[in-house]
GROMACS .gro file of C-alpha atoms in nm:
model
  501
    1UNK     CA    1  -0.090  -1.347   1.110
    2UNK     CA    2  -0.472  -1.349   1.131
    3UNK     CA    3  -0.450  -1.262   1.503
    4UNK     CA    4  -0.303  -0.927   1.392
    5UNK     CA    5  -0.615  -0.882   1.179
    6UNK     CA    6  -0.841  -0.918   1.483
    7UNK     CA    7  -0.619  -0.697   1.699
    8UNK     CA    8  -0.647  -0.415   1.443
    9UNK     CA    9  -1.029  -0.407   1.467
   10UNK     CA   10  -1.072  -0.198   1.788
   11UNK     CA   11  -0.872   0.092   1.646
   12UNK     CA   12  -1.078   0.099   1.326
   13UNK     CA   13  -1.411   0.130   1.507
   14UNK     CA   14  -1.284   0.437   1.696
   15UNK     CA   15  -1.476   0.756   1.618
   16UNK     CA   16  -1.219   0.936   1.402
   17UNK     CA   17  -1.123   0.631   1.197
   18UNK     CA   18  -1.484   0.525   1.140
   19UNK     CA   19  -1.594   0.880   1.061
   20UNK     CA   20  -1.318   0.896   0.799
   21UNK     CA   21  -1.465   0.593   0.621
   22UNK     CA   22  -1.817   0.743   0.631
   23UNK     CA   23  -1.697   1.078   0.492
   24UNK     CA   24  -1.490   0.897   0.231
   25UNK     CA   25  -1.785   0.689   0.108
   26UNK     CA   26  -2.008   0.997   0.078
   27UNK     CA   27  -1.736   1.194  -0.101
   28UNK     CA   28  -1.667   0.897  -0.327
   29UNK     CA   29  -2.032   0.869  -0.431
   30UNK     CA   30  -2.036   1.241  -0.513
   31UNK     CA   31  -1.718   1.211  -0.720
   32UNK     CA   32  -1.834   0.898  -0.898
   33UNK     CA   33  -2.169   1.062  -0.979
   34UNK     CA   34  -1.994   1.344  -1.166
   35UNK     CA   35  -1.903   1.232  -1.520
   36UNK     CA   36  -1.539   1.318  -1.591
   37UNK     CA   37  -1.423   1.277  -1.233
   38UNK     CA   38  -1.287   0.953  -1.091
   39UNK     CA   39  -1.166   0.787  -0.772
   40UNK     CA   40  -0.809   0.823  -0.899
   41UNK     CA   41  -0.844   1.199  -0.930
   42UNK     CA   42  -1.024   1.234  -0.597
   43UNK     CA   43  -0.760   1.039  -0.405
   44UNK     CA   44  -0.484   1.238  -0.581
   45UNK     CA   45  -0.641   1.566  -0.464
   46UNK     CA   46  -0.695   1.423  -0.116
   47UNK     CA   47  -0.340   1.298  -0.047
   48UNK     CA   48  -0.176   1.641   0.022
   49UNK     CA   49  -0.445   1.719   0.279
   50UNK     CA   50  -0.374   1.399   0.475
   51UNK     CA   51  -0.019   1.489   0.585
   52UNK     CA   52  -0.127   1.595   0.932
   53UNK     CA   53  -0.372   1.308   0.981
   54UNK     CA   54  -0.318   0.976   1.152
   55UNK     CA   55  -0.238   0.708   0.890
   56UNK     CA   56  -0.558   0.511   0.958
   57UNK     CA   57  -0.772   0.824   0.923
   58UNK     CA   58  -0.607   0.907   0.590
   59UNK     CA   59  -0.633   0.549   0.464
   60UNK     CA   60  -0.997   0.531   0.579
   61UNK     CA   61  -1.077   0.833   0.363
   62UNK     CA   62  -0.906   0.669   0.064
   63UNK     CA   63  -1.082   0.334   0.116
   64UNK     CA   64  -1.418   0.510   0.149
   65UNK     CA   65  -1.366   0.720  -0.162
   66UNK     CA   66  -1.263   0.414  -0.363
   67UNK     CA   67  -1.573   0.217  -0.261
   68UNK     CA   68  -1.811   0.510  -0.295
   69UNK     CA   69  -1.685   0.621  -0.636
   70UNK     CA   70  -1.725   0.276  -0.787
   71UNK     CA   71  -2.096   0.283  -0.698
   72UNK     CA   72  -2.138   0.654  -0.771
   73UNK     CA   73  -2.042   0.591  -1.133
   74UNK     CA   74  -2.368   0.398  -1.173
   75UNK     CA   75  -2.586   0.704  -1.102
   76UNK     CA   76  -2.524   0.896  -1.429
   77UNK     CA   77  -2.486   0.560  -1.609
   78UNK     CA   78  -2.846   0.474  -1.518
   79UNK     CA   79  -3.004   0.820  -1.536
   80UNK     CA   80  -2.820   0.974  -1.833
   81UNK     CA   81  -2.642   0.683  -2.006
   82UNK     CA   82  -2.316   0.864  -1.921
   83UNK     CA   83  -2.090   0.639  -1.712
   84UNK     CA   84  -1.954   0.833  -1.416
   85UNK     CA   85  -1.644   0.613  -1.420
   86UNK     CA   86  -1.502   0.393  -1.699
   87UNK     CA   87  -1.595   0.083  -1.501
   88UNK     CA   88  -1.965   0.180  -1.518
   89UNK     CA   89  -1.990   0.157  -1.899
   90UNK     CA   90  -2.151  -0.190  -1.887
   91UNK     CA   91  -2.406  -0.056  -1.636
   92UNK     CA   92  -2.551   0.169  -1.904
   93UNK     CA   93  -2.656  -0.131  -2.117
   94UNK     CA   94  -2.954  -0.218  -1.897
   95UNK     CA   95  -2.955   0.061  -1.637
   96UNK     CA   96  -3.056   0.336  -1.879
   97UNK     CA   97  -3.336   0.133  -2.044
   98UNK     CA   98  -3.471   0.067  -1.694
   99UNK     CA   99  -3.470   0.442  -1.623
  100UNK     CA  100  -3.658   0.502  -1.948
  101UNK     CA  101  -3.922   0.256  -1.832
  102UNK     CA  102  -3.961   0.442  -1.501
  103UNK     CA  103  -3.751   0.190  -1.306
  104UNK     CA  104  -3.450   0.413  -1.253
  105UNK     CA  105  -3.491   0.400  -0.877
  106UNK     CA  106  -3.491   0.019  -0.874
  107UNK     CA  107  -3.189   0.012  -1.108
  108UNK     CA  108  -2.996   0.228  -0.862
  109UNK     CA  109  -3.107   0.009  -0.571
  110UNK     CA  110  -2.980  -0.297  -0.758
  111UNK     CA  111  -2.656  -0.109  -0.828
  112UNK     CA  112  -2.597  -0.011  -0.466
  113UNK     CA  113  -2.675  -0.357  -0.324
  114UNK     CA  114  -2.462  -0.528  -0.590
  115UNK     CA  115  -2.178  -0.280  -0.536
  116UNK     CA  116  -2.183  -0.351  -0.163
  117UNK     CA  117  -2.180  -0.728  -0.217
  118UNK     CA  118  -1.889  -0.702  -0.461
  119UNK     CA  119  -1.699  -0.473  -0.225
  120UNK     CA  120  -1.755  -0.703   0.075
  121UNK     CA  121  -1.635  -1.008  -0.121
  122UNK     CA  122  -1.330  -0.814  -0.235
  123UNK     CA  123  -1.245  -0.702   0.120
  124UNK     CA  124  -1.265  -1.061   0.245
  125UNK     CA  125  -1.037  -1.172  -0.040
  126UNK     CA  126  -0.784  -0.906   0.064
  127UNK     CA  127  -0.801  -1.021   0.427
  128UNK     CA  128  -0.763  -1.390   0.343
  129UNK     CA  129  -0.507  -1.381   0.061
  130UNK     CA  130  -0.271  -1.095   0.145
  131UNK     CA  131  -0.140  -1.221   0.484
  132UNK     CA  132  -0.016  -1.562   0.361
  133UNK     CA  133   0.130  -1.406   0.046
  134UNK     CA  134   0.315  -1.150   0.257
  135UNK     CA  135   0.472  -1.436   0.458
  136UNK     CA  136   0.615  -1.579   0.139
  137UNK     CA  137   0.754  -1.243   0.031
  138UNK     CA  138   0.928  -1.199   0.368
  139UNK     CA  139   1.169  -1.471   0.252
  140UNK     CA  140   1.286  -1.248  -0.034
  141UNK     CA  141   1.635  -1.097  -0.029
  142UNK     CA  142   1.762  -0.791  -0.223
  143UNK     CA  143   1.804  -0.977  -0.553
  144UNK     CA  144   1.451  -1.124  -0.534
  145UNK     CA  145   1.301  -0.788  -0.441
  146UNK     CA  146   1.483  -0.632  -0.738
  147UNK     CA  147   1.326  -0.887  -0.972
  148UNK     CA  148   0.983  -0.830  -0.814
  149UNK     CA  149   1.020  -0.461  -0.900
  150UNK     CA  150   1.124  -0.544  -1.257
  151UNK     CA  151   0.831  -0.787  -1.289
  152UNK     CA  152   0.592  -0.519  -1.164
  153UNK     CA  153   0.717  -0.267  -1.417
  154UNK     CA  154   0.700  -0.521  -1.699
  155UNK     CA  155   0.346  -0.619  -1.601
  156UNK     CA  156   0.220  -0.263  -1.613
  157UNK     CA  157   0.406  -0.180  -1.935
  158UNK     CA  158   0.290  -0.480  -2.135
  159UNK     CA  159  -0.048  -0.562  -1.981
  160UNK     CA  160  -0.192  -0.213  -1.937
  161UNK     CA  161  -0.319  -0.051  -2.254
  162UNK     CA  162  -0.269  -0.170  -2.607
  163UNK     CA  163   0.067  -0.014  -2.688
  164UNK     CA  164   0.372  -0.155  -2.504
  165UNK     CA  165   0.602   0.106  -2.659
  166UNK     CA  166   0.401   0.390  -2.507
  167UNK     CA  167   0.386   0.200  -2.180
  168UNK     CA  168   0.764   0.159  -2.185
  169UNK     CA  169   0.818   0.530  -2.251
  170UNK     CA  170   0.582   0.619  -1.964
  171UNK     CA  171   0.763   0.382  -1.727
  172UNK     CA  172   1.105   0.519  -1.830
  173UNK     CA  173   0.981   0.869  -1.755
  174UNK     CA  174   0.875   0.754  -1.409
  175UNK     CA  175   1.209   0.583  -1.346
  176UNK     CA  176   1.389   0.901  -1.457
  177UNK     CA  177   1.188   1.106  -1.207
  178UNK     CA  178   1.278   0.852  -0.936
  179UNK     CA  179   1.654   0.918  -0.973
  180UNK     CA  180   1.623   1.297  -0.943
  181UNK     CA  181   1.784   1.424  -0.622
  182UNK     CA  182   2.073   1.308  -0.408
  183UNK     CA  183   2.227   0.966  -0.465
  184UNK     CA  184   2.112   0.752  -0.167
  185UNK     CA  185   2.459   0.597  -0.119
  186UNK     CA  186   2.721   0.852  -0.231
  187UNK     CA  187   2.515   1.172  -0.193
  188UNK     CA  188   2.591   1.311  -0.540
  189UNK     CA  189   2.332   1.541  -0.701
  190UNK     CA  190   2.145   1.386  -0.993
  191UNK     CA  191   1.939   1.590  -1.243
  192UNK     CA  192   1.864   1.868  -0.993
  193UNK     CA  193   1.962   2.143  -1.242
  194UNK     CA  194   2.097   2.348  -0.952
  195UNK     CA  195   1.760   2.366  -0.775
  196UNK     CA  196   1.793   2.317  -0.400
  197UNK     CA  197   1.424   2.221  -0.382
  198UNK     CA  198   1.499   1.909  -0.587
  199UNK     CA  199   1.781   1.775  -0.369
  200UNK     CA  200   1.535   1.556  -0.179
  201UNK     CA  201   1.386   1.421  -0.501
  202UNK     CA  202   1.038   1.465  -0.646
  203UNK     CA  203   0.751   1.416  -0.404
  204UNK     CA  204   0.513   1.140  -0.512
  205UNK     CA  205   0.224   1.364  -0.403
  206UNK     CA  206   0.316   1.641  -0.645
  207UNK     CA  207   0.345   1.389  -0.927
  208UNK     CA  208   0.012   1.226  -0.841
  209UNK     CA  209  -0.180   1.553  -0.819
  210UNK     CA  210  -0.028   1.686  -1.140
  211UNK     CA  211  -0.066   1.372  -1.349
  212UNK     CA  212  -0.403   1.246  -1.228
  213UNK     CA  213  -0.599   1.545  -1.101
  214UNK     CA  214  -0.518   1.826  -1.345
  215UNK     CA  215  -0.588   1.658  -1.687
  216UNK     CA  216  -0.951   1.559  -1.610
  217UNK     CA  217  -1.018   1.907  -1.471
  218UNK     CA  218  -0.884   2.064  -1.789
  219UNK     CA  219  -1.117   1.835  -1.984
  220UNK     CA  220  -1.408   1.947  -1.764
  221UNK     CA  221  -1.334   2.311  -1.843
  222UNK     CA  222  -1.283   2.234  -2.212
  223UNK     CA  223  -1.617   2.059  -2.256
  224UNK     CA  224  -1.869   2.219  -2.021
  225UNK     CA  225  -2.134   1.963  -2.106
  226UNK     CA  226  -2.471   2.065  -1.972
  227UNK     CA  227  -2.663   1.784  -1.808
  228UNK     CA  228  -3.019   1.777  -1.690
  229UNK     CA  229  -3.104   1.707  -1.330
  230UNK     CA  230  -3.351   1.436  -1.240
  231UNK     CA  231  -3.652   1.500  -1.024
  232UNK     CA  232  -3.692   1.256  -0.737
  233UNK     CA  233  -4.043   1.170  -0.854
  234UNK     CA  234  -3.903   1.050  -1.189
  235UNK     CA  235  -3.682   0.788  -1.030
  236UNK     CA  236  -3.959   0.571  -0.890
  237UNK     CA  237  -3.745   0.503  -0.584
  238UNK     CA  238  -3.872   0.283  -0.302
  239UNK     CA  239  -3.714   0.207   0.037
  240UNK     CA  240  -3.421  -0.027   0.000
  241UNK     CA  241  -3.566  -0.287   0.240
  242UNK     CA  242  -3.860  -0.323   0.000
  243UNK     CA  243  -3.634  -0.344  -0.304
  244UNK     CA  244  -3.399  -0.614  -0.169
  245UNK     CA  245  -3.658  -0.899  -0.177
  246UNK     CA  246  -3.704  -0.834  -0.550
  247UNK     CA  247  -3.335  -0.922  -0.598
  248UNK     CA  248  -3.344  -1.267  -0.435
  249UNK     CA  249  -3.288  -1.439  -0.769
  250UNK     CA  250  -2.960  -1.256  -0.830
  251UNK     CA  251  -2.743  -1.459  -0.593
  252UNK     CA  252  -2.579  -1.664  -0.870
  253UNK     CA  253  -2.490  -1.347  -1.060
  254UNK     CA  254  -2.355  -1.185  -0.744
  255UNK     CA  255  -2.142  -1.492  -0.667
  256UNK     CA  256  -2.007  -1.533  -1.021
  257UNK     CA  257  -1.940  -1.163  -1.070
  258UNK     CA  258  -1.761  -1.136  -0.737
  259UNK     CA  259  -1.523  -1.414  -0.840
  260UNK     CA  260  -1.462  -1.242  -1.176
  261UNK     CA  261  -1.397  -0.907  -1.010
  262UNK     CA  262  -1.158  -1.048  -0.750
  263UNK     CA  263  -0.965  -1.251  -1.003
  264UNK     CA  264  -0.926  -0.959  -1.247
  265UNK     CA  265  -0.844  -0.718  -0.965
  266UNK     CA  266  -0.547  -0.932  -0.862
  267UNK     CA  267  -0.410  -0.936  -1.217
  268UNK     CA  268  -0.177  -0.640  -1.272
  269UNK     CA  269  -0.294  -0.411  -1.550
  270UNK     CA  270  -0.654  -0.534  -1.572
  271UNK     CA  271  -0.922  -0.340  -1.384
  272UNK     CA  272  -1.288  -0.273  -1.315
  273UNK     CA  273  -1.389  -0.211  -1.678
  274UNK     CA  274  -1.265  -0.551  -1.792
  275UNK     CA  275  -1.423  -0.719  -1.489
  276UNK     CA  276  -1.759  -0.553  -1.557
  277UNK     CA  277  -1.766  -0.648  -1.927
  278UNK     CA  278  -1.657  -1.008  -1.868
  279UNK     CA  279  -1.905  -1.051  -1.587
  280UNK     CA  280  -2.189  -0.896  -1.790
  281UNK     CA  281  -2.123  -1.127  -2.085
  282UNK     CA  282  -2.099  -1.435  -1.865
  283UNK     CA  283  -2.420  -1.350  -1.678
  284UNK     CA  284  -2.603  -1.295  -2.007
  285UNK     CA  285  -2.472  -1.624  -2.144
  286UNK     CA  286  -2.609  -1.807  -1.838
  287UNK     CA  287  -2.941  -1.622  -1.833
  288UNK     CA  288  -3.268  -1.803  -1.908
  289UNK     CA  289  -3.386  -1.495  -2.096
  290UNK     CA  290  -3.084  -1.349  -2.282
  291UNK     CA  291  -3.322  -1.171  -2.521
  292UNK     CA  292  -3.419  -0.931  -2.241
  293UNK     CA  293  -3.062  -0.810  -2.191
  294UNK     CA  294  -3.001  -0.463  -2.324
  295UNK     CA  295  -3.371  -0.384  -2.289
  296UNK     CA  296  -3.368  -0.314  -1.915
  297UNK     CA  297  -3.271  -0.639  -1.739
  298UNK     CA  298  -3.191  -0.568  -1.369
  299UNK     CA  299  -2.956  -0.867  -1.355
  300UNK     CA  300  -2.732  -0.691  -1.609
  301UNK     CA  301  -2.690  -0.399  -1.369
  302UNK     CA  302  -2.619  -0.646  -1.089
  303UNK     CA  303  -2.350  -0.827  -1.290
  304UNK     CA  304  -2.168  -0.509  -1.390
  305UNK     CA  305  -2.181  -0.334  -1.054
  306UNK     CA  306  -2.083  -0.643  -0.852
  307UNK     CA  307  -1.776  -0.705  -1.067
  308UNK     CA  308  -1.649  -0.347  -1.081
  309UNK     CA  309  -1.664  -0.322  -0.701
  310UNK     CA  310  -1.515  -0.667  -0.646
  311UNK     CA  311  -1.186  -0.556  -0.799
  312UNK     CA  312  -1.132  -0.268  -0.553
  313UNK     CA  313  -0.971  -0.432  -0.249
  314UNK     CA  314  -0.840  -0.731  -0.444
  315UNK     CA  315  -0.632  -0.494  -0.660
  316UNK     CA  316  -0.444  -0.413  -0.341
  317UNK     CA  317  -0.336  -0.775  -0.281
  318UNK     CA  318  -0.034  -0.754  -0.515
  319UNK     CA  319   0.008  -0.386  -0.427
  320UNK     CA  320   0.046  -0.435  -0.052
  321UNK     CA  321   0.248  -0.758  -0.066
  322UNK     CA  322   0.470  -0.703  -0.370
  323UNK     CA  323   0.438  -0.331  -0.441
  324UNK     CA  324   0.268  -0.409  -0.775
  325UNK     CA  325  -0.069  -0.230  -0.811
  326UNK     CA  326  -0.346  -0.407  -1.000
  327UNK     CA  327  -0.514  -0.083  -1.117
  328UNK     CA  328  -0.444   0.288  -1.162
  329UNK     CA  329  -0.631   0.364  -0.838
  330UNK     CA  330  -0.418   0.110  -0.654
  331UNK     CA  331  -0.107   0.284  -0.793
  332UNK     CA  332  -0.226   0.615  -0.651
  333UNK     CA  333  -0.306   0.449  -0.319
  334UNK     CA  334   0.048   0.314  -0.309
  335UNK     CA  335   0.158   0.676  -0.327
  336UNK     CA  336  -0.074   0.753  -0.035
  337UNK     CA  337   0.087   0.476   0.169
  338UNK     CA  338   0.435   0.611   0.093
  339UNK     CA  339   0.331   0.959   0.206
  340UNK     CA  340   0.256   0.815   0.550
  341UNK     CA  341   0.585   0.629   0.572
  342UNK     CA  342   0.443   0.289   0.477
  343UNK     CA  343   0.662   0.112   0.221
  344UNK     CA  344   0.445  -0.139   0.029
  345UNK     CA  345   0.617  -0.472  -0.009
  346UNK     CA  346   0.744  -0.765   0.189
  347UNK     CA  347   0.815  -0.579   0.515
  348UNK     CA  348   0.489  -0.385   0.537
  349UNK     CA  349   0.299  -0.655   0.729
  350UNK     CA  350   0.581  -0.707   0.976
  351UNK     CA  351   0.658  -0.342   1.048
  352UNK     CA  352   0.305  -0.192   1.047
  353UNK     CA  353   0.052  -0.471   1.112
  354UNK     CA  354  -0.194  -0.246   1.296
  355UNK     CA  355  -0.222  -0.002   1.008
  356UNK     CA  356  -0.224  -0.245   0.717
  357UNK     CA  357  -0.483  -0.476   0.876
  358UNK     CA  358  -0.687  -0.176   0.989
  359UNK     CA  359  -0.686  -0.060   0.627
  360UNK     CA  360  -0.840  -0.395   0.528
  361UNK     CA  361  -1.119  -0.355   0.785
  362UNK     CA  362  -1.186  -0.006   0.650
  363UNK     CA  363  -1.240  -0.150   0.304
  364UNK     CA  364  -1.494  -0.394   0.446
  365UNK     CA  365  -1.677  -0.124   0.642
  366UNK     CA  366  -1.675   0.106   0.340
  367UNK     CA  367  -1.847  -0.161   0.132
  368UNK     CA  368  -2.111  -0.228   0.400
  369UNK     CA  369  -2.176   0.144   0.444
  370UNK     CA  370  -2.263   0.170   0.076
  371UNK     CA  371  -2.604   0.016   0.144
  372UNK     CA  372  -2.677   0.260   0.427
  373UNK     CA  373  -2.533   0.574   0.265
  374UNK     CA  374  -2.631   0.503  -0.093
  375UNK     CA  375  -2.995   0.422  -0.022
  376UNK     CA  376  -3.300   0.590  -0.162
  377UNK     CA  377  -3.264   0.929   0.010
  378UNK     CA  378  -2.895   0.963  -0.073
  379UNK     CA  379  -2.943   0.840  -0.429
  380UNK     CA  380  -3.205   1.108  -0.493
  381UNK     CA  381  -2.974   1.373  -0.349
  382UNK     CA  382  -2.668   1.258  -0.543
  383UNK     CA  383  -2.869   1.246  -0.866
  384UNK     CA  384  -2.934   1.619  -0.822
  385UNK     CA  385  -2.558   1.679  -0.827
  386UNK     CA  386  -2.568   1.625  -1.200
  387UNK     CA  387  -2.704   1.979  -1.245
  388UNK     CA  388  -2.387   2.141  -1.105
  389UNK     CA  389  -2.210   2.353  -1.371
  390UNK     CA  390  -1.885   2.185  -1.474
  391UNK     CA  391  -1.678   2.510  -1.491
  392UNK     CA  392  -1.767   2.579  -1.126
  393UNK     CA  393  -1.675   2.226  -1.027
  394UNK     CA  394  -1.345   2.237  -1.218
  395UNK     CA  395  -1.249   2.573  -1.063
  396UNK     CA  396  -1.312   2.445  -0.710
  397UNK     CA  397  -1.097   2.136  -0.772
  398UNK     CA  398  -0.808   2.345  -0.909
  399UNK     CA  399  -0.815   2.571  -0.602
  400UNK     CA  400  -0.809   2.262  -0.377
  401UNK     CA  401  -0.513   2.123  -0.571
  402UNK     CA  402  -0.315   2.447  -0.540
  403UNK     CA  403  -0.384   2.477  -0.167
  404UNK     CA  404  -0.302   2.111  -0.106
  405UNK     CA  405   0.030   2.114  -0.291
  406UNK     CA  406   0.141   2.450  -0.146
  407UNK     CA  407   0.064   2.332   0.208
  408UNK     CA  408   0.314   2.043   0.181
  409UNK     CA  409   0.628   2.258   0.218
  410UNK     CA  410   0.484   2.610   0.194
  411UNK     CA  411   0.667   2.695  -0.130
  412UNK     CA  412   0.554   2.799  -0.478
  413UNK     CA  413   0.817   2.576  -0.643
  414UNK     CA  414   0.601   2.271  -0.566
  415UNK     CA  415   0.299   2.440  -0.724
  416UNK     CA  416   0.495   2.514  -1.044
  417UNK     CA  417   0.624   2.157  -1.045
  418UNK     CA  418   0.270   2.022  -1.006
  419UNK     CA  419   0.145   2.239  -1.292
  420UNK     CA  420   0.436   2.112  -1.505
  421UNK     CA  421   0.347   1.751  -1.433
  422UNK     CA  422  -0.017   1.837  -1.502
  423UNK     CA  423   0.074   1.972  -1.846
  424UNK     CA  424   0.282   1.659  -1.915
  425UNK     CA  425  -0.005   1.438  -1.797
  426UNK     CA  426  -0.255   1.621  -2.016
  427UNK     CA  427  -0.034   1.583  -2.324
  428UNK     CA  428   0.029   1.216  -2.244
  429UNK     CA  429  -0.345   1.162  -2.201
  430UNK     CA  430  -0.419   1.321  -2.540
  431UNK     CA  431  -0.149   1.110  -2.706
  432UNK     CA  432  -0.284   0.794  -2.537
  433UNK     CA  433   0.023   0.732  -2.321
  434UNK     CA  434  -0.078   0.535  -2.009
  435UNK     CA  435  -0.022   0.722  -1.681
  436UNK     CA  436   0.003   0.434  -1.426
  437UNK     CA  437   0.350   0.327  -1.553
  438UNK     CA  438   0.480   0.676  -1.466
  439UNK     CA  439   0.367   0.643  -1.104
  440UNK     CA  440   0.490   0.286  -1.084
  441UNK     CA  441   0.822   0.389  -1.240
  442UNK     CA  442   0.866   0.649  -0.966
  443UNK     CA  443   0.772   0.403  -0.689
  444UNK     CA  444   0.949   0.092  -0.817
  445UNK     CA  445   1.242   0.275  -0.980
  446UNK     CA  446   1.392   0.378  -0.646
  447UNK     CA  447   1.292   0.043  -0.496
  448UNK     CA  448   1.470  -0.149  -0.776
  449UNK     CA  449   1.782   0.072  -0.766
  450UNK     CA  450   1.823   0.039  -0.391
  451UNK     CA  451   1.791  -0.341  -0.392
  452UNK     CA  452   2.005  -0.386  -0.704
  453UNK     CA  453   2.290  -0.190  -0.550
  454UNK     CA  454   2.250  -0.376  -0.221
  455UNK     CA  455   2.255  -0.714  -0.397
  456UNK     CA  456   2.567  -0.616  -0.593
  457UNK     CA  457   2.741  -0.501  -0.275
  458UNK     CA  458   2.659  -0.835  -0.113
  459UNK     CA  459   2.790  -1.016  -0.423
  460UNK     CA  460   3.099  -0.788  -0.436
  461UNK     CA  461   3.007  -0.658  -0.779
  462UNK     CA  462   2.928  -0.998  -0.933
  463UNK     CA  463   2.608  -0.970  -1.145
  464UNK     CA  464   2.564  -1.343  -1.112
  465UNK     CA  465   2.425  -1.283  -0.762
  466UNK     CA  466   2.098  -1.184  -0.931
  467UNK     CA  467   2.052  -1.536  -1.072
  468UNK     CA  468   2.175  -1.754  -0.787
  469UNK     CA  469   1.850  -1.893  -0.645
  470UNK     CA  470   1.528  -2.050  -0.770
  471UNK     CA  471   1.302  -1.762  -0.665
  472UNK     CA  472   1.503  -1.515  -0.873
  473UNK     CA  473   1.496  -1.746  -1.173
  474UNK     CA  474   1.116  -1.791  -1.142
  475UNK     CA  475   1.070  -1.415  -1.130
  476UNK     CA  476   1.296  -1.372  -1.434
  477UNK     CA  477   1.090  -1.636  -1.620
  478UNK     CA  478   0.764  -1.460  -1.526
  479UNK     CA  479   0.904  -1.128  -1.647
  480UNK     CA  480   1.009  -1.280  -1.978
  481UNK     CA  481   0.664  -1.441  -2.014
  482UNK     CA  482   0.492  -1.108  -1.953
  483UNK     CA  483   0.710  -0.940  -2.216
  484UNK     CA  484   0.708  -1.215  -2.479
  485UNK     CA  485   0.350  -1.340  -2.428
  486UNK     CA  486   0.166  -1.043  -2.586
  487UNK     CA  487   0.412  -1.037  -2.878
  488UNK     CA  488   0.356  -1.408  -2.952
  489UNK     CA  489  -0.020  -1.368  -2.912
  490UNK     CA  490  -0.027  -1.074  -3.153
  491UNK     CA  491   0.175  -1.261  -3.415
  492UNK     CA  492  -0.050  -1.566  -3.389
  493UNK     CA  493  -0.355  -1.342  -3.431
  494UNK     CA  494  -0.202  -1.172  -3.737
  495UNK     CA  495  -0.116  -1.510  -3.886
  496UNK     CA  496  -0.474  -1.634  -3.837
  497UNK     CA  497  -0.609  -1.320  -4.003
  498UNK     CA  498  -0.375  -1.361  -4.299
  499UNK     CA  499  -0.477  -1.724  -4.340
  500UNK     CA  500  -0.845  -1.624  -4.321
  501UNK     CA  501  -0.921  -1.847  -4.022
   0.00000   0.00000   0.00000
């Protein structure tokens, strides 16, 4: 399996594939540096434009954007105390005080080096852990794959966000969207409402763009917050090769935070924010000078930025092998894989080894490129982006979305559908309904239906076929644990509160 990893390397270092990673990292830093925008939104807007590209070029852009955006979020977090991405909230604790003391340049250098180290560790984790796990999943039959899909849905519903009921409603909406179109076995129309355009079902791209890209743009236009640009002279930036020796004492924090980020990235429903907070608290607890934290301690920036980049590639370990994304970005990237004919899950590594292993290399190169592309010169330039008017930025993104969606099939129906999903996504966002379960419902809904019907055909209609082997029973037990666990935990917490303990 690891020989396939080495064989995929020559294709990745080709000009077009490598250039895609470089462009993706630069674009990701720009997106991350703009408060209100995110990697999820950027990849959603990008996907329609990748139809005509080679899969590795498209995936290289996505991997670059993901890596770049996770660092880019640190720029406004340090300079303005406004986290560019949710995962950069913990970076504000010490990054902004450093900027106030005239050490903003060093804070950003710490952020970019730490982000690169976290991203590199995460890419290696993806390379080392995903191949053996995929071998195990190749042993799965239709009934086991059905239970994997159910487990994935349950994980996202009950582990993501604080309200399982809202998560369940979101997932049901996604599953409903997945059954729109022609029945895959009998060919009957389902919920097409007489629209010929819906016979082939709802495109995952249209759903992604509508749900993830439109709501944040509406928010940008709603709250045109004016931000002040930062002059380069105010940053106190020095060349990165001079800054790195000042970080030699951070290796324990880098190591610990990388482990935290990788571990949390693998867990479905967690994510970079949780990794950053946990890592920050643990680093502070182990510090010799905890009283300095919150006052401009560079190690605090290192802990946060290492962890929130270490969950990037690792979140794809369950996504690529089982079809269960660890984060919202990973859910969107699953959609990107589907667009290029790559079905995440047990067969992905067998049917498309060159592409999937090349994708892993692109994550590693994207992380390494962060140091080169996010250095002093680039950081100064990206900091100036904060002066861009938000209405202008929002208008440009909307035009890109409309062009991208229309170019898929050349029809206005898709544009109207995207706007409809955008309105639904905006309402769901305001009402605090989680969006990842919708995407996962669309992806896993069809996956679960297909394998359930196949298993029942093999078992000649006997539902007992779903419980006939140990693997299925283990997956059922895990699903029950995911559903019951939070309920039991909440009741125990309530009981402790009532007893005053």
